[in-house]
Amino acid sequence: MKVFLDASFIIYLNVDLPEEDAEKIDALYKRLVENEELYTDPLVLDEVIYVLWKKYRIPYEETIDMLDDIIIPYVSVLPVGLMEYLKARQNILKYGLRPSDALHLAVIENSGIQAIVTEDCDFDDVPVKRIWI
């Protein structure tokens, strides 16, 4: 199955969590890497870098190293272009999504992706399966 990784999931791979939650996140990522085709987009990478610095004070260099070590080797980064913007406009109006989520959904739809790994409940109301721990 084609699966899109949202920023919330990637962020949890790089922050201190209660042990039980960290084990669930790590196990889910391992299962996904072993069994699914994984995708994301540059907006997710941008959000991960920014949120980890702004909210958790994790230096940019640490986050970039984490992305380069455990995400980029296993996850295809799909482009965001005009076709995604055009689809995102519709998604904003149809589902009431924030612009960045509407762009992620456009990437998902335009790429034939079946599921998204995200904590974001806004994706419960769109035609894609939401996976969470």
CSV table of N, CA and C in Angstrom, one decimal:
chain,number,residue,atom,x,y,z
A,1,MET,N,0.8,-1.2,0.0
A,1,MET,CA,0.0,0.0,0.0
A,1,MET,C,0.9,1.2,0.0
A,2,LYS,N,0.4,2.3,-0.7
A,2,LYS,CA,1.1,3.6,-0.7
A,2,LYS,C,0.7,4.4,0.5
A,3,VAL,N,1.6,4.8,1.3
A,3,VAL,CA,1.3,5.5,2.6
A,3,VAL,C,2.1,6.8,2.7
A,4,PHE,N,1.4,7.9,3.0
A,4,PHE,CA,2.0,9.2,3.2
A,4,PHE,C,2.3,9.5,4.6
A,5,LEU,N,3.5,10.0,4.9
A,5,LEU,CA,3.9,10.3,6.3
A,5,LEU,C,3.7,11.8,6.5
A,6,ASP,N,2.9,12.2,7.5
A,6,ASP,CA,2.6,13.5,7.8
A,6,ASP,C,3.7,14.0,8.9
A,7,ALA,N,3.8,15.3,9.1
A,7,ALA,CA,4.8,15.9,10.0
A,7,ALA,C,4.6,15.4,11.4
A,8,SER,N,3.4,15.2,11.9
A,8,SER,CA,3.2,14.8,13.3
A,8,SER,C,3.9,13.5,13.6
A,9,PHE,N,3.8,12.6,12.7
A,9,PHE,CA,4.4,11.3,12.9
A,9,PHE,C,5.9,11.4,12.9
A,10,ILE,N,6.5,12.1,11.9
A,10,ILE,CA,7.9,12.2,11.9
A,10,ILE,C,8.4,13.0,13.1
A,11,ILE,N,7.7,14.0,13.5
A,11,ILE,CA,8.1,14.7,14.7
A,11,ILE,C,8.2,13.8,15.9
A,12,TYR,N,7.2,12.9,16.1
A,12,TYR,CA,7.3,12.0,17.2
A,12,TYR,C,8.4,11.0,17.2
A,13,LEU,N,9.0,10.8,16.0
A,13,LEU,CA,10.1,9.9,15.9
A,13,LEU,C,11.4,10.6,16.5
A,14,ASN,N,11.3,11.9,16.7
A,14,ASN,CA,12.5,12.6,17.1
A,14,ASN,C,12.4,13.4,18.4
A,15,VAL,N,11.3,13.2,19.2
A,15,VAL,CA,11.2,13.9,20.5
A,15,VAL,C,11.1,12.8,21.6
A,16,ASP,N,11.3,13.3,22.8
A,16,ASP,CA,11.2,12.5,24.0
A,16,ASP,C,9.7,12.2,24.3
A,17,LEU,N,9.3,11.0,24.3
A,17,LEU,CA,8.0,10.6,24.6
A,17,LEU,C,8.0,9.6,25.8
A,18,PRO,N,6.8,9.4,26.4
A,18,PRO,CA,6.8,8.3,27.4
A,18,PRO,C,7.2,7.0,26.7
A,19,GLU,N,7.8,6.2,27.4
A,19,GLU,CA,8.4,4.9,26.8
A,19,GLU,C,7.4,4.1,26.0
A,20,GLU,N,6.2,4.0,26.5
A,20,GLU,CA,5.2,3.2,25.8
A,20,GLU,C,4.8,3.8,24.5
A,21,ASP,N,4.7,5.1,24.5
A,21,ASP,CA,4.3,5.8,23.2
A,21,ASP,C,5.5,5.8,22.2
A,22,ALA,N,6.7,6.0,22.7
A,22,ALA,CA,7.9,5.9,21.8
A,22,ALA,C,8.0,4.5,21.2
A,23,GLU,N,7.7,3.5,22.0
A,23,GLU,CA,7.8,2.1,21.4
A,23,GLU,C,6.8,1.9,20.4
A,24,LYS,N,5.5,2.4,20.6
A,24,LYS,CA,4.5,2.3,19.6
A,24,LYS,C,4.8,3.1,18.3
A,25,ILE,N,5.4,4.3,18.4
A,25,ILE,CA,5.8,5.0,17.2
A,25,ILE,C,6.9,4.3,16.5
A,26,ASP,N,7.9,3.9,17.2
A,26,ASP,CA,9.0,3.2,16.5
A,26,ASP,C,8.6,1.9,15.9
A,27,ALA,N,7.7,1.1,16.5
A,27,ALA,CA,7.2,-0.1,15.9
A,27,ALA,C,6.4,0.1,14.7
A,28,LEU,N,5.6,1.2,14.7
A,28,LEU,CA,4.8,1.5,13.5
A,28,LEU,C,5.7,1.9,12.4
A,29,TYR,N,6.7,2.7,12.7
A,29,TYR,CA,7.6,3.1,11.6
A,29,TYR,C,8.3,1.9,11.0
A,30,LYS,N,8.8,1.0,11.9
A,30,LYS,CA,9.5,-0.2,11.4
A,30,LYS,C,8.6,-1.0,10.5
A,31,ARG,N,7.3,-1.2,11.0
A,31,ARG,CA,6.4,-2.0,10.2
A,31,ARG,C,6.1,-1.3,8.8
A,32,LEU,N,5.9,0.0,8.8
A,32,LEU,CA,5.7,0.7,7.6
A,32,LEU,C,6.9,0.6,6.6
A,33,VAL,N,8.1,0.8,7.1
A,33,VAL,CA,9.3,0.7,6.3
A,33,VAL,C,9.4,-0.7,5.7
A,34,GLU,N,9.1,-1.7,6.4
A,34,GLU,CA,9.2,-3.1,6.0
A,34,GLU,C,8.1,-3.5,5.0
A,35,ASN,N,6.9,-2.9,5.1
A,35,ASN,CA,5.8,-3.5,4.4
A,35,ASN,C,5.1,-2.6,3.4
A,36,GLU,N,5.4,-1.3,3.4
A,36,GLU,CA,4.6,-0.3,2.6
A,36,GLU,C,5.5,0.5,1.8
A,37,GLU,N,5.0,1.2,0.8
A,37,GLU,CA,5.7,2.2,0.0
A,37,GLU,C,5.4,3.6,0.7
A,38,LEU,N,6.4,4.2,1.1
A,38,LEU,CA,6.3,5.4,1.9
A,38,LEU,C,6.6,6.7,1.1
A,39,TYR,N,5.8,7.7,1.4
A,39,TYR,CA,5.9,9.0,0.7
A,39,TYR,C,5.7,10.1,1.6
A,40,THR,N,6.2,11.3,1.2
A,40,THR,CA,5.9,12.6,1.9
A,40,THR,C,6.1,13.7,0.9
A,41,ASP,N,6.1,14.9,1.4
A,41,ASP,CA,6.4,16.0,0.4
A,41,ASP,C,7.2,17.1,1.1
A,42,PRO,N,7.8,18.0,0.4
A,42,PRO,CA,8.7,19.0,1.0
A,42,PRO,C,8.1,19.8,2.1
A,43,LEU,N,6.8,20.1,2.0
A,43,LEU,CA,6.1,20.9,3.0
A,43,LEU,C,6.1,20.1,4.4
A,44,VAL,N,6.0,18.8,4.4
A,44,VAL,CA,6.1,18.0,5.6
A,44,VAL,C,7.5,18.2,6.2
A,45,LEU,N,8.6,18.1,5.3
A,45,LEU,CA,9.9,18.2,5.8
A,45,LEU,C,10.2,19.6,6.4
A,46,ASP,N,9.6,20.6,5.8
A,46,ASP,CA,9.7,22.0,6.3
A,46,ASP,C,9.1,22.1,7.7
A,47,GLU,N,7.9,21.6,7.8
A,47,GLU,CA,7.1,21.6,9.1
A,47,GLU,C,7.9,20.9,10.2
A,48,VAL,N,8.4,19.7,9.8
A,48,VAL,CA,9.2,18.9,10.8
A,48,VAL,C,10.4,19.8,11.4
A,49,ILE,N,11.1,20.3,10.5
A,49,ILE,CA,12.3,21.1,10.8
A,49,ILE,C,11.9,22.3,11.7
A,50,TYR,N,10.9,23.0,11.3
A,50,TYR,CA,10.4,24.2,12.0
A,50,TYR,C,9.8,23.9,13.4
A,51,VAL,N,8.9,22.9,13.4
A,51,VAL,CA,8.3,22.6,14.7
A,51,VAL,C,9.3,22.0,15.7
A,52,LEU,N,10.2,21.2,15.3
A,52,LEU,CA,11.2,20.6,16.2
A,52,LEU,C,12.0,21.7,16.8
A,53,TRP,N,12.3,22.7,16.0
A,53,TRP,CA,13.1,23.9,16.5
A,53,TRP,C,12.2,24.8,17.4
A,54,LYS,N,11.1,25.2,16.9
A,54,LYS,CA,10.3,26.2,17.6
A,54,LYS,C,9.7,25.6,18.9
A,55,LYS,N,9.1,24.4,18.8
A,55,LYS,CA,8.4,23.9,20.0
A,55,LYS,C,9.3,23.1,20.9
A,56,TYR,N,10.3,22.4,20.4
A,56,TYR,CA,11.1,21.5,21.2
A,56,TYR,C,12.6,21.9,21.3
A,57,ARG,N,12.9,23.0,20.6
A,57,ARG,CA,14.2,23.6,20.7
A,57,ARG,C,15.3,22.6,20.2
A,58,ILE,N,15.0,21.7,19.3
A,58,ILE,CA,15.9,20.8,18.7
A,58,ILE,C,16.6,21.6,17.5
A,59,PRO,N,17.9,21.7,17.6
A,59,PRO,CA,18.6,22.5,16.5
A,59,PRO,C,18.4,21.9,15.1
A,60,TYR,N,18.4,22.8,14.2
A,60,TYR,CA,18.1,22.5,12.8
A,60,TYR,C,19.0,21.3,12.4
A,61,GLU,N,20.3,21.4,12.7
A,61,GLU,CA,21.3,20.4,12.3
A,61,GLU,C,20.9,19.0,12.7
A,62,GLU,N,20.4,18.9,14.0
A,62,GLU,CA,20.0,17.6,14.5
A,62,GLU,C,18.8,17.0,13.8
A,63,THR,N,17.8,17.9,13.5
A,63,THR,CA,16.6,17.5,12.7
A,63,THR,C,17.0,17.1,11.3
A,64,ILE,N,17.8,17.8,10.7
A,64,ILE,CA,18.2,17.5,9.3
A,64,ILE,C,19.0,16.2,9.3
A,65,ASP,N,19.8,16.0,10.3
A,65,ASP,CA,20.5,14.7,10.4
A,65,ASP,C,19.6,13.5,10.6
A,66,MET,N,18.5,13.7,11.4
A,66,MET,CA,17.5,12.7,11.6
A,66,MET,C,16.8,12.4,10.3
A,67,LEU,N,16.4,13.4,9.6
A,67,LEU,CA,15.7,13.2,8.3
A,67,LEU,C,16.6,12.5,7.4
A,68,ASP,N,17.8,12.9,7.3
A,68,ASP,CA,18.7,12.3,6.3
A,68,ASP,C,19.0,10.8,6.7
A,69,ASP,N,19.0,10.5,8.0
A,69,ASP,CA,19.3,9.1,8.4
A,69,ASP,C,18.2,8.2,8.4
A,70,ILE,N,17.0,8.6,8.9
A,70,ILE,CA,15.9,7.6,9.1
A,70,ILE,C,14.7,7.9,8.2
A,71,ILE,N,14.6,9.0,7.5
A,71,ILE,CA,13.4,9.3,6.7
A,71,ILE,C,13.8,9.2,5.2
A,72,ILE,N,14.7,10.0,4.7
A,72,ILE,CA,15.1,10.1,3.3
A,72,ILE,C,15.5,8.7,2.7
A,73,PRO,N,16.2,7.8,3.4
A,73,PRO,CA,16.5,6.6,2.7
A,73,PRO,C,15.3,5.7,2.5
A,74,TYR,N,14.2,5.9,3.2
A,74,TYR,CA,13.1,5.0,3.1
A,74,TYR,C,11.8,5.6,2.6
A,75,VAL,N,11.8,6.9,2.4
A,75,VAL,CA,10.6,7.6,2.0
A,75,VAL,C,10.8,8.5,0.8
A,76,SER,N,10.0,8.3,-0.2
A,76,SER,CA,10.1,9.1,-1.4
A,76,SER,C,9.4,10.5,-1.2
A,77,VAL,N,10.1,11.5,-1.6
A,77,VAL,CA,9.6,12.9,-1.4
A,77,VAL,C,9.0,13.3,-2.7
A,78,LEU,N,7.7,13.5,-2.7
A,78,LEU,CA,7.0,13.9,-3.9
A,78,LEU,C,6.9,15.4,-4.1
A,79,PRO,N,6.9,15.9,-5.3
A,79,PRO,CA,6.9,17.3,-5.6
A,79,PRO,C,5.5,17.9,-5.3
A,80,VAL,N,5.6,19.2,-5.1
A,80,VAL,CA,4.3,20.0,-5.0
A,80,VAL,C,4.4,21.0,-6.1
A,81,GLY,N,3.5,21.0,-7.0
A,81,GLY,CA,3.5,21.9,-8.2
A,81,GLY,C,2.1,22.5,-8.4
A,82,LEU,N,2.0,23.0,-9.6
A,82,LEU,CA,0.7,23.6,-10.0
A,82,LEU,C,-0.5,22.7,-9.9
A,83,MET,N,-0.4,21.4,-10.3
A,83,MET,CA,-1.5,20.5,-10.2
A,83,MET,C,-1.9,20.3,-8.8
A,84,GLU,N,-1.0,20.3,-7.9
A,84,GLU,CA,-1.3,20.1,-6.4
A,84,GLU,C,-2.0,21.3,-5.9
A,85,TYR,N,-1.5,22.5,-6.4
A,85,TYR,CA,-2.2,23.7,-5.9
A,85,TYR,C,-3.7,23.8,-6.4
A,86,LEU,N,-3.9,23.4,-7.7
A,86,LEU,CA,-5.2,23.4,-8.2
A,86,LEU,C,-6.1,22.4,-7.5
A,87,LYS,N,-5.6,21.3,-7.1
A,87,LYS,CA,-6.4,20.3,-6.3
A,87,LYS,C,-6.6,20.8,-4.9
A,88,ALA,N,-5.6,21.4,-4.3
A,88,ALA,CA,-5.6,21.9,-3.0
A,88,ALA,C,-6.7,23.0,-2.8
A,89,ARG,N,-6.9,23.8,-3.8
A,89,ARG,CA,-8.0,24.9,-3.8
A,89,ARG,C,-9.3,24.2,-3.6
A,90,GLN,N,-9.5,23.1,-4.3
A,90,GLN,CA,-10.8,22.4,-4.2
A,90,GLN,C,-10.9,21.7,-2.8
A,91,ASN,N,-9.8,21.2,-2.3
A,91,ASN,CA,-9.8,20.6,-1.0
A,91,ASN,C,-10.1,21.5,0.2
A,92,ILE,N,-9.6,22.8,0.1
A,92,ILE,CA,-9.8,23.8,1.1
A,92,ILE,C,-11.3,24.1,1.1
A,93,LEU,N,-11.9,24.2,0.0
A,93,LEU,CA,-13.4,24.6,-0.1
A,93,LEU,C,-14.3,23.4,0.2
A,94,LYS,N,-13.9,22.2,-0.2
A,94,LYS,CA,-14.7,21.0,0.0
A,94,LYS,C,-14.7,20.5,1.4
A,95,TYR,N,-13.5,20.5,2.0
A,95,TYR,CA,-13.3,19.8,3.3
A,95,TYR,C,-12.9,20.8,4.4
A,96,GLY,N,-12.7,22.1,4.1
A,96,GLY,CA,-12.4,23.1,5.1
A,96,GLY,C,-11.0,22.9,5.7
A,97,LEU,N,-10.1,22.3,4.9
A,97,LEU,CA,-8.7,22.0,5.4
A,97,LEU,C,-7.9,23.3,5.4
A,98,ARG,N,-6.9,23.3,6.3
A,98,ARG,CA,-5.9,24.4,6.2
A,98,ARG,C,-5.1,24.2,4.9
A,99,PRO,N,-4.6,25.3,4.4
A,99,PRO,CA,-3.9,25.2,3.1
A,99,PRO,C,-2.8,24.1,3.1
A,100,SER,N,-2.0,24.0,4.1
A,100,SER,CA,-0.9,22.9,4.0
A,100,SER,C,-1.5,21.5,4.0
A,101,ASP,N,-2.5,21.3,4.8
A,101,ASP,CA,-3.2,20.0,4.8
A,101,ASP,C,-3.9,19.7,3.4
A,102,ALA,N,-4.5,20.8,2.8
A,102,ALA,CA,-5.1,20.6,1.5
A,102,ALA,C,-4.0,20.3,0.5
A,103,LEU,N,-2.8,20.9,0.6
A,103,LEU,CA,-1.8,20.5,-0.3
A,103,LEU,C,-1.3,19.1,-0.1
A,104,HIS,N,-1.2,18.7,1.1
A,104,HIS,CA,-0.8,17.3,1.4
A,104,HIS,C,-1.8,16.3,0.8
A,105,LEU,N,-3.1,16.6,1.0
A,105,LEU,CA,-4.1,15.8,0.4
A,105,LEU,C,-4.1,15.8,-1.1
A,106,ALA,N,-3.8,16.9,-1.7
A,106,ALA,CA,-3.6,17.0,-3.2
A,106,ALA,C,-2.5,16.1,-3.7
A,107,VAL,N,-1.4,16.1,-3.0
A,107,VAL,CA,-0.3,15.2,-3.3
A,107,VAL,C,-0.7,13.8,-3.2
A,108,ILE,N,-1.4,13.4,-2.1
A,108,ILE,CA,-1.9,12.1,-1.9
A,108,ILE,C,-2.8,11.7,-3.0
A,109,GLU,N,-3.8,12.5,-3.4
A,109,GLU,CA,-4.8,12.2,-4.4
A,109,GLU,C,-4.1,12.1,-5.8
A,110,ASN,N,-3.2,13.0,-6.1
A,110,ASN,CA,-2.6,13.0,-7.4
A,110,ASN,C,-1.6,11.9,-7.6
A,111,SER,N,-1.2,11.3,-6.5
A,111,SER,CA,-0.2,10.2,-6.5
A,111,SER,C,-0.7,8.8,-6.3
A,112,GLY,N,-2.0,8.7,-6.1
A,112,GLY,CA,-2.7,7.4,-5.9
A,112,GLY,C,-2.3,6.8,-4.5
A,113,ILE,N,-2.1,7.6,-3.5
A,113,ILE,CA,-1.7,7.1,-2.2
A,113,ILE,C,-3.0,6.8,-1.5
A,114,GLN,N,-3.0,5.6,-0.7
A,114,GLN,CA,-4.2,5.2,-0.1
A,114,GLN,C,-4.4,5.6,1.4
A,115,ALA,N,-3.3,5.9,2.1
A,115,ALA,CA,-3.4,6.2,3.5
A,115,ALA,C,-2.4,7.2,3.9
A,116,ILE,N,-2.7,7.8,5.1
A,116,ILE,CA,-1.8,8.8,5.7
A,116,ILE,C,-1.6,8.5,7.1
A,117,VAL,N,-0.3,8.6,7.6
A,117,VAL,CA,0.0,8.4,9.0
A,117,VAL,C,0.1,9.8,9.6
A,118,THR,N,-0.9,10.1,10.4
A,118,THR,CA,-1.0,11.4,11.0
A,118,THR,C,-1.8,11.4,12.3
A,119,GLU,N,-1.5,12.3,13.2
A,119,GLU,CA,-2.3,12.5,14.4
A,119,GLU,C,-3.5,13.4,14.1
A,120,ASP,N,-3.4,14.1,13.0
A,120,ASP,CA,-4.4,15.1,12.6
A,120,ASP,C,-5.8,14.5,12.2
A,121,CYS,N,-6.8,14.8,13.1
A,121,CYS,CA,-8.1,14.2,12.9
A,121,CYS,C,-8.8,14.9,11.7
A,122,ASP,N,-8.3,16.0,11.2
A,122,ASP,CA,-9.0,16.6,10.0
A,122,ASP,C,-9.0,15.6,8.8
A,123,PHE,N,-8.0,14.7,8.8
A,123,PHE,CA,-8.0,13.7,7.7
A,123,PHE,C,-9.0,12.6,7.9
A,124,ASP,N,-9.8,12.6,9.0
A,124,ASP,CA,-10.9,11.6,9.1
A,124,ASP,C,-12.0,11.9,8.2
A,125,ASP,N,-12.1,13.2,7.7
A,125,ASP,CA,-13.3,13.6,6.9
A,125,ASP,C,-12.9,13.7,5.4
A,126,VAL,N,-11.8,13.1,5.0
A,126,VAL,CA,-11.4,13.1,3.6
A,126,VAL,C,-11.3,11.6,3.1
A,127,PRO,N,-11.3,11.5,1.7
A,127,PRO,CA,-11.3,10.1,1.2
A,127,PRO,C,-9.9,9.4,1.2
A,128,VAL,N,-9.3,9.4,2.3
A,128,VAL,CA,-8.0,8.7,2.5
A,128,VAL,C,-8.0,8.0,3.9
A,129,LYS,N,-7.5,6.8,4.0
A,129,LYS,CA,-7.4,6.1,5.3
A,129,LYS,C,-6.4,6.8,6.2
A,130,ARG,N,-6.8,7.1,7.4
A,130,ARG,CA,-5.9,7.7,8.4
A,130,ARG,C,-5.4,6.6,9.3
A,131,ILE,N,-4.1,6.5,9.5
A,131,ILE,CA,-3.4,5.5,10.4
A,131,ILE,C,-2.8,6.3,11.5
A,132,TRP,N,-3.1,5.8,12.7
A,132,TRP,CA,-2.4,6.4,13.9
A,132,TRP,C,-2.3,5.3,15.0
A,133,ILE,N,-1.4,5.5,16.0
A,133,ILE,CA,-1.1,4.5,17.0
A,133,ILE,C,-2.3,4.3,17.9
